[in-house]
Amino acid sequence: MSSDYLLQVNDLKKSYTTDNLILKGISLDIKPGEFVGVLGLSGAGKSTFLRCINRLIEPTSGNILFKKSFITDKDTDNEVMDVCKLNNKELRLLRRKIGMIFQQFNIVKRLTVIDNVLSGSLGYQNAFKSTFRIFSVDDKKKALANLERVGLLSQAYKRADALSGGQQQRVAIARTLMQNPKVILADEPVASLDPKLSREVLGILKKVCKEDGISALVSLHTLELTKIYSDRIIGFQGGYITFDGSADQLNDDEIEKVYTKTGD
Ligand SMILES: Nc1ncnc2c1ncn2[C@@H]1O[C@H](COP(=O)(O)OP(=O)(O)OP(=O)(O)O)[C@@H](O)[C@H]1O
Ligand SMILES: [Mg+2]
């Protein structure tokens, strides 16, 4: 694995049923800090791909490599770990380094904003502390700092359901930052938001990723937003990546290739 890459995907295939490959051979490399927009028709396999990366879904074949040093914080030069072969302990370590943001925010509405953010650090706590939600002063300071980063410090002690959708997604971003992720997988993070809030949320997501050198893979429905925010865009079509380039390179011909359904 080249030292430039955080993540390498090689010939990844996924089928849910024996005769139907959804991903037919996906290969790509992601650099640290890269903000990658993921495009494709509904059903193209965007969510499937994102979920294979943290093994919420088991890939059928291929491999997904992370630098070992990114997963364990140990200086291991260029040693890599294959996500498809990790044991349970290694998988837990990996998932700490991969943040996940969902369309529906997945926050706990009856809890306060800060309690939602603090829950992002639970992976690091021992079982007793997690069960009784005992957080250290440092955890609380970090949660408040992350809320400040997403512009919600003044809302910290409100109930989460008192916030707007855009604000709730910003809470989800702050919660993910508690894990100190190396990668954020965001599956349609703004699909439930109006255009103005979508821009606000994507702007904040990109800002924190750039500040912390986090790579992001963000699936989006809107071409316009994808072009504005992505350093790099990948397009899924018919089980393959049919576009991989910059917003400028995504011209009308390329757009058509991503959005035209093939017969197979
Ligand atoms: N758990 C599952 N079991 C069987 N088939 C599935 C499962 N999850 C997804 N699929 C199928 O795999 C294909 C790809 O689905 P996926 O959700 O990855 O697409 P997507 O690009 O994220 O679409 P959307 O834009 O609608 O979110 C679809 O045909 C879907 O029906
Ligand atoms: Mg999807």
CSV table of C-alpha atoms and ligand atoms in Angstrom, one decimal:
chain,number,residue,atom,x,y,z
A,1,MET,CA,0.0,0.0,0.0
A,2,SER,CA,1.4,3.3,-1.0
A,3,SER,CA,2.1,5.6,2.0
A,4,ASP,CA,-0.1,8.3,0.4
A,5,TYR,CA,-3.3,6.4,0.9
A,6,LEU,CA,-5.5,6.0,3.9
A,7,LEU,CA,-7.8,3.5,2.4
A,8,GLN,CA,-7.5,1.2,-0.6
A,9,VAL,CA,-10.4,-0.8,-2.1
A,10,ASN,CA,-9.5,-3.6,-4.5
A,11,ASP,CA,-12.0,-5.4,-6.7
A,12,LEU,CA,-14.8,-5.2,-4.1
A,13,LYS,CA,-17.8,-7.3,-5.0
A,14,LYS,CA,-21.1,-7.6,-3.1
A,15,SER,CA,-24.2,-9.6,-3.8
A,16,TYR,CA,-27.2,-10.0,-1.5
A,17,THR,CA,-28.5,-13.0,-3.4
A,18,THR,CA,-26.6,-15.7,-5.3
A,19,ASP,CA,-27.2,-14.5,-8.8
A,20,ASN,CA,-27.1,-10.7,-8.5
A,21,LEU,CA,-23.9,-8.7,-8.0
A,22,ILE,CA,-24.7,-5.2,-6.8
A,23,LEU,CA,-21.0,-4.2,-6.7
A,24,LYS,CA,-19.2,-5.9,-9.5
A,25,GLY,CA,-15.6,-4.9,-8.9
A,26,ILE,CA,-14.9,-1.6,-7.2
A,27,SER,CA,-11.4,-0.4,-6.9
A,28,LEU,CA,-10.3,3.0,-5.5
A,29,ASP,CA,-7.8,4.7,-3.2
A,30,ILE,CA,-8.6,7.4,-0.8
A,31,LYS,CA,-6.0,9.9,0.5
A,32,PRO,CA,-6.0,11.3,4.0
A,33,GLY,CA,-8.2,14.4,4.1
A,34,GLU,CA,-9.9,13.9,0.8
A,35,PHE,CA,-13.6,14.9,0.6
A,36,VAL,CA,-15.2,12.5,-1.9
A,37,GLY,CA,-18.7,12.9,-3.2
A,38,VAL,CA,-20.4,9.6,-4.2
A,39,LEU,CA,-23.0,9.8,-7.0
A,40,GLY,CA,-25.3,7.3,-8.6
A,41,LEU,CA,-28.9,6.4,-9.4
A,42,SER,CA,-31.1,5.1,-6.6
A,43,GLY,CA,-30.1,1.4,-6.2
A,44,ALA,CA,-26.7,1.9,-7.8
A,45,GLY,CA,-25.0,0.6,-4.6
A,46,LYS,CA,-23.8,3.7,-2.9
A,47,SER,CA,-25.1,2.7,0.6
A,48,THR,CA,-23.9,-0.9,0.0
A,49,PHE,CA,-20.4,0.4,-0.8
A,50,LEU,CA,-20.2,2.8,2.2
A,51,ARG,CA,-21.4,0.0,4.6
A,52,CYS,CA,-18.9,-2.5,3.3
A,53,ILE,CA,-16.1,-0.1,4.4
A,54,ASN,CA,-16.9,-0.5,8.1
A,55,ARG,CA,-18.3,-4.0,7.6
A,56,LEU,CA,-21.9,-3.1,8.5
A,57,ILE,CA,-22.3,-5.2,5.4
A,58,GLU,CA,-20.1,-8.2,4.6
A,59,PRO,CA,-18.4,-7.9,1.3
A,60,THR,CA,-18.7,-11.0,-1.0
A,61,SER,CA,-15.1,-10.7,-2.2
A,62,GLY,CA,-12.2,-8.3,-2.7
A,63,ASN,CA,-10.3,-6.4,-0.1
A,64,ILE,CA,-10.4,-3.2,1.8
A,65,LEU,CA,-7.1,-2.0,3.2
A,66,PHE,CA,-6.4,0.6,5.9
A,67,LYS,CA,-3.0,1.6,7.2
A,68,LYS,CA,-2.6,-0.2,10.4
A,69,SER,CA,-1.3,3.0,12.0
A,70,PHE,CA,-4.6,4.7,11.3
A,71,ILE,CA,-6.6,2.0,13.0
A,72,THR,CA,-4.5,1.4,16.1
A,73,ASP,CA,-2.6,4.7,16.6
A,74,LYS,CA,0.6,2.5,16.7
A,75,ASP,CA,3.4,3.6,14.4
A,76,THR,CA,3.6,0.6,12.1
A,77,ASP,CA,4.9,2.3,8.9
A,78,ASN,CA,3.1,1.0,5.9
A,79,GLU,CA,1.6,-2.2,7.4
A,80,VAL,CA,-2.0,-2.6,6.3
A,81,MET,CA,-5.0,-4.4,7.7
A,82,ASP,CA,-7.6,-6.0,5.5
A,83,VAL,CA,-11.0,-4.9,6.8
A,84,CYS,CA,-12.6,-8.1,5.3
A,85,LYS,CA,-10.4,-10.2,7.6
A,86,LEU,CA,-10.4,-8.4,10.9
A,87,ASN,CA,-11.3,-10.3,14.2
A,88,ASN,CA,-13.9,-8.8,16.5
A,89,LYS,CA,-11.4,-6.7,18.5
A,90,GLU,CA,-9.7,-5.3,15.4
A,91,LEU,CA,-13.2,-4.5,14.0
A,92,ARG,CA,-14.0,-2.5,17.1
A,93,LEU,CA,-10.8,-0.6,16.7
A,94,LEU,CA,-11.5,0.1,13.1
A,95,ARG,CA,-15.1,1.3,13.8
A,96,ARG,CA,-13.8,3.8,16.3
A,97,LYS,CA,-11.8,5.4,13.5
A,98,ILE,CA,-14.7,5.5,11.1
A,99,GLY,CA,-17.5,8.0,11.8
A,100,MET,CA,-20.9,7.4,10.3
A,101,ILE,CA,-23.5,10.1,9.5
A,102,PHE,CA,-27.0,9.1,8.4
A,103,GLN,CA,-29.8,10.7,6.5
A,104,GLN,CA,-32.1,10.5,9.5
A,105,PHE,CA,-29.5,11.9,12.0
A,106,ASN,CA,-29.9,9.0,14.4
A,107,ILE,CA,-29.8,11.1,17.5
A,108,VAL,CA,-31.7,10.4,20.7
A,109,LYS,CA,-34.4,13.0,20.7
A,110,ARG,CA,-35.3,12.9,24.5
A,111,LEU,CA,-31.6,13.4,25.5
A,112,THR,CA,-29.9,16.8,25.7
A,113,VAL,CA,-27.7,17.9,22.8
A,114,ILE,CA,-24.6,17.5,24.9
A,115,ASP,CA,-25.6,14.0,26.0
A,116,ASN,CA,-26.0,13.0,22.4
A,117,VAL,CA,-22.6,14.3,21.6
A,118,LEU,CA,-21.0,12.6,24.7
A,119,SER,CA,-22.5,9.3,23.5
A,120,GLY,CA,-20.0,9.5,20.6
A,121,SER,CA,-17.2,8.7,23.1
A,122,LEU,CA,-18.9,5.7,24.6
A,123,GLY,CA,-16.8,3.3,22.4
A,124,TYR,CA,-13.8,4.4,24.5
A,125,GLN,CA,-15.4,3.8,27.9
A,126,ASN,CA,-15.4,0.7,29.9
A,127,ALA,CA,-18.7,-1.2,30.2
A,128,PHE,CA,-19.6,0.2,33.7
A,129,LYS,CA,-19.1,3.8,32.6
A,130,SER,CA,-21.1,3.2,29.4
A,131,THR,CA,-24.0,1.6,31.2
A,132,PHE,CA,-24.3,4.5,33.6
A,133,ARG,CA,-23.3,7.1,31.2
A,134,ILE,CA,-20.5,8.4,33.4
A,135,PHE,CA,-18.4,10.9,31.6
A,136,SER,CA,-15.2,12.6,32.7
A,137,VAL,CA,-14.6,16.4,32.8
A,138,ASP,CA,-12.4,16.0,29.8
A,139,ASP,CA,-15.1,14.2,27.9
A,140,LYS,CA,-17.5,17.1,28.7
A,141,LYS,CA,-14.9,19.7,27.7
A,142,LYS,CA,-14.3,17.9,24.4
A,143,ALA,CA,-18.1,17.6,23.8
A,144,LEU,CA,-18.6,21.4,24.3
A,145,ALA,CA,-15.6,22.1,22.1
A,146,ASN,CA,-17.1,20.0,19.3
A,147,LEU,CA,-20.4,21.7,19.7
A,148,GLU,CA,-18.7,25.0,19.3
A,149,ARG,CA,-17.1,23.7,16.1
A,150,VAL,CA,-20.5,23.0,14.6
A,151,GLY,CA,-21.9,26.3,15.9
A,152,LEU,CA,-24.2,24.8,18.5
A,153,LEU,CA,-22.5,25.7,21.8
A,154,SER,CA,-25.4,27.8,23.0
A,155,GLN,CA,-27.8,24.8,22.4
A,156,ALA,CA,-25.8,22.3,24.5
A,157,TYR,CA,-28.4,21.8,27.3
A,158,LYS,CA,-31.5,21.8,25.1
A,159,ARG,CA,-33.4,18.7,24.4
A,160,ALA,CA,-32.3,17.4,21.0
A,161,ASP,CA,-35.8,17.4,19.6
A,162,ALA,CA,-36.1,21.1,20.2
A,163,LEU,CA,-33.5,21.6,17.4
A,164,SER,CA,-34.2,22.0,13.7
A,165,GLY,CA,-33.2,19.1,11.3
A,166,GLY,CA,-30.1,21.0,10.1
A,167,GLN,CA,-29.1,21.5,13.7
A,168,GLN,CA,-29.7,17.9,14.6
A,169,GLN,CA,-27.4,16.8,11.8
A,170,ARG,CA,-24.8,19.2,13.2
A,171,VAL,CA,-25.2,17.4,16.5
A,172,ALA,CA,-24.5,14.1,14.7
A,173,ILE,CA,-21.3,15.6,13.3
A,174,ALA,CA,-20.2,16.8,16.7
A,175,ARG,CA,-21.0,13.3,18.1
A,176,THR,CA,-18.9,11.6,15.4
A,177,LEU,CA,-16.0,14.0,16.1
A,178,MET,CA,-15.8,12.5,19.7
A,179,GLN,CA,-14.4,9.3,18.1
A,180,ASN,CA,-11.5,11.2,16.5
A,181,PRO,CA,-12.3,9.5,13.3
A,182,LYS,CA,-9.9,9.2,10.4
A,183,VAL,CA,-12.8,8.7,7.9
A,184,ILE,CA,-16.4,9.8,7.9
A,185,LEU,CA,-18.9,7.9,5.9
A,186,ALA,CA,-21.9,10.1,5.3
A,187,ASP,CA,-24.9,8.4,3.6
A,188,GLU,CA,-27.2,11.0,2.2
A,189,PRO,CA,-26.5,13.3,5.1
A,190,VAL,CA,-28.6,16.2,3.7
A,191,ALA,CA,-31.4,14.3,1.9
A,192,SER,CA,-33.9,15.3,4.6
A,193,LEU,CA,-32.9,19.0,4.5
A,194,ASP,CA,-33.9,22.0,2.5
A,195,PRO,CA,-31.3,23.5,0.1
A,196,LYS,CA,-30.1,26.2,2.5
A,197,LEU,CA,-29.7,23.9,5.5
A,198,SER,CA,-28.0,21.3,3.2
A,199,ARG,CA,-25.3,23.8,2.3
A,200,GLU,CA,-24.9,24.8,5.9
A,201,VAL,CA,-24.5,21.2,7.0
A,202,LEU,CA,-22.1,20.2,4.1
A,203,GLY,CA,-20.1,23.4,4.7
A,204,ILE,CA,-19.6,22.4,8.4
A,205,LEU,CA,-18.9,18.8,7.6
A,206,LYS,CA,-16.2,19.8,5.1
A,207,LYS,CA,-14.7,22.4,7.4
A,208,VAL,CA,-14.2,20.0,10.3
A,209,CYS,CA,-12.9,17.3,8.0
A,210,LYS,CA,-10.3,19.7,6.6
A,211,GLU,CA,-9.4,21.0,10.0
A,212,ASP,CA,-8.7,17.5,11.3
A,213,GLY,CA,-7.4,15.9,8.1
A,214,ILE,CA,-10.4,13.5,8.1
A,215,SER,CA,-11.2,11.7,4.8
A,216,ALA,CA,-14.9,11.8,3.9
A,217,LEU,CA,-17.1,9.7,1.6
A,218,VAL,CA,-20.4,11.4,1.2
A,219,SER,CA,-23.2,10.2,-0.9
A,220,LEU,CA,-25.5,12.9,-2.3
A,221,HIS,CA,-28.5,13.1,-4.5
A,222,THR,CA,-27.9,16.6,-5.8
A,223,LEU,CA,-25.3,17.1,-8.6
A,224,GLU,CA,-25.0,20.8,-7.7
A,225,LEU,CA,-24.1,20.2,-4.1
A,226,THR,CA,-21.8,17.4,-5.0
A,227,LYS,CA,-19.9,19.6,-7.4
A,228,ILE,CA,-19.6,22.5,-4.9
A,229,TYR,CA,-18.3,20.5,-1.9
A,230,SER,CA,-16.3,17.5,-3.3
A,231,ASP,CA,-12.6,17.6,-3.9
A,232,ARG,CA,-13.2,14.4,-5.9
A,233,ILE,CA,-16.4,12.8,-7.2
A,234,ILE,CA,-17.0,9.1,-7.9
A,235,GLY,CA,-20.0,7.9,-9.9
A,236,PHE,CA,-21.5,4.4,-9.5
A,237,GLN,CA,-23.3,2.8,-12.4
A,238,GLY,CA,-24.1,-0.8,-13.1
A,239,GLY,CA,-22.0,-2.1,-10.3
A,240,TYR,CA,-18.8,-0.3,-11.3
A,241,ILE,CA,-17.3,3.1,-10.8
A,242,THR,CA,-17.9,4.9,-14.1
A,243,PHE,CA,-16.5,8.3,-13.1
A,244,ASP,CA,-13.7,9.3,-10.9
A,245,GLY,CA,-12.5,12.9,-11.2
A,246,SER,CA,-13.0,16.5,-10.2
A,247,ALA,CA,-16.1,18.6,-10.4
A,248,ASP,CA,-14.7,20.3,-13.5
A,249,GLN,CA,-14.2,16.9,-15.2
A,250,LEU,CA,-17.8,15.9,-14.5
A,251,ASN,CA,-19.2,17.3,-17.8
A,252,ASP,CA,-22.6,16.4,-19.4
A,253,ASP,CA,-21.3,13.3,-21.1
A,254,GLU,CA,-19.9,11.9,-17.9
A,255,ILE,CA,-23.1,12.8,-16.0
A,256,GLU,CA,-25.1,10.9,-18.5
A,257,LYS,CA,-22.9,7.9,-18.1
A,258,VAL,CA,-23.5,7.9,-14.3
A,259,TYR,CA,-27.2,8.5,-14.6
A,260,THR,CA,-28.2,6.2,-17.5
A,261,LYS,CA,-29.3,2.8,-16.5
A,262,THR,CA,-27.6,0.0,-18.3
A,263,GLY,CA,-29.5,-3.2,-19.4
A,264,ASP,CA,-27.6,-5.6,-17.2
B,1,LIG,N1,-30.2,-6.0,2.7
B,1,LIG,C1,-30.5,-6.2,1.3
B,1,LIG,N2,-30.9,-7.3,0.8
B,1,LIG,C2,-31.1,-7.5,-0.5
B,1,LIG,N3,-30.9,-6.5,-1.4
B,1,LIG,C3,-30.5,-5.3,-1.0
B,1,LIG,C4,-30.2,-5.1,0.4
B,1,LIG,N4,-29.8,-3.8,0.6
B,1,LIG,C5,-29.8,-3.3,-0.7
B,1,LIG,N5,-30.2,-4.2,-1.6
B,1,LIG,C6,-30.3,-3.9,-3.0
B,1,LIG,O1,-29.0,-3.6,-3.5
B,1,LIG,C7,-29.1,-2.5,-4.5
B,1,LIG,C8,-28.3,-1.3,-4.1
B,1,LIG,O2,-28.9,-0.8,-2.9
B,1,LIG,P1,-28.2,0.5,-2.2
B,1,LIG,O3,-29.1,0.8,-1.0
B,1,LIG,O4,-26.8,0.2,-1.9
B,1,LIG,O5,-28.3,1.6,-3.3
B,1,LIG,P2,-28.1,3.2,-3.2
B,1,LIG,O6,-27.3,3.6,-4.3
B,1,LIG,O7,-27.7,3.5,-1.8
B,1,LIG,O8,-29.6,3.7,-3.5
B,1,LIG,P3,-30.4,5.0,-2.9
B,1,LIG,O9,-29.9,6.2,-3.7
B,1,LIG,O10,-31.8,4.7,-3.1
B,1,LIG,O11,-30.0,5.1,-1.4
B,1,LIG,C9,-30.6,-2.2,-4.6
B,1,LIG,O12,-31.1,-3.0,-5.7
B,1,LIG,C10,-31.2,-2.8,-3.4
B,1,LIG,O13,-32.5,-3.2,-3.6
B,2,MG,MG,-28.5,4.6,-0.3
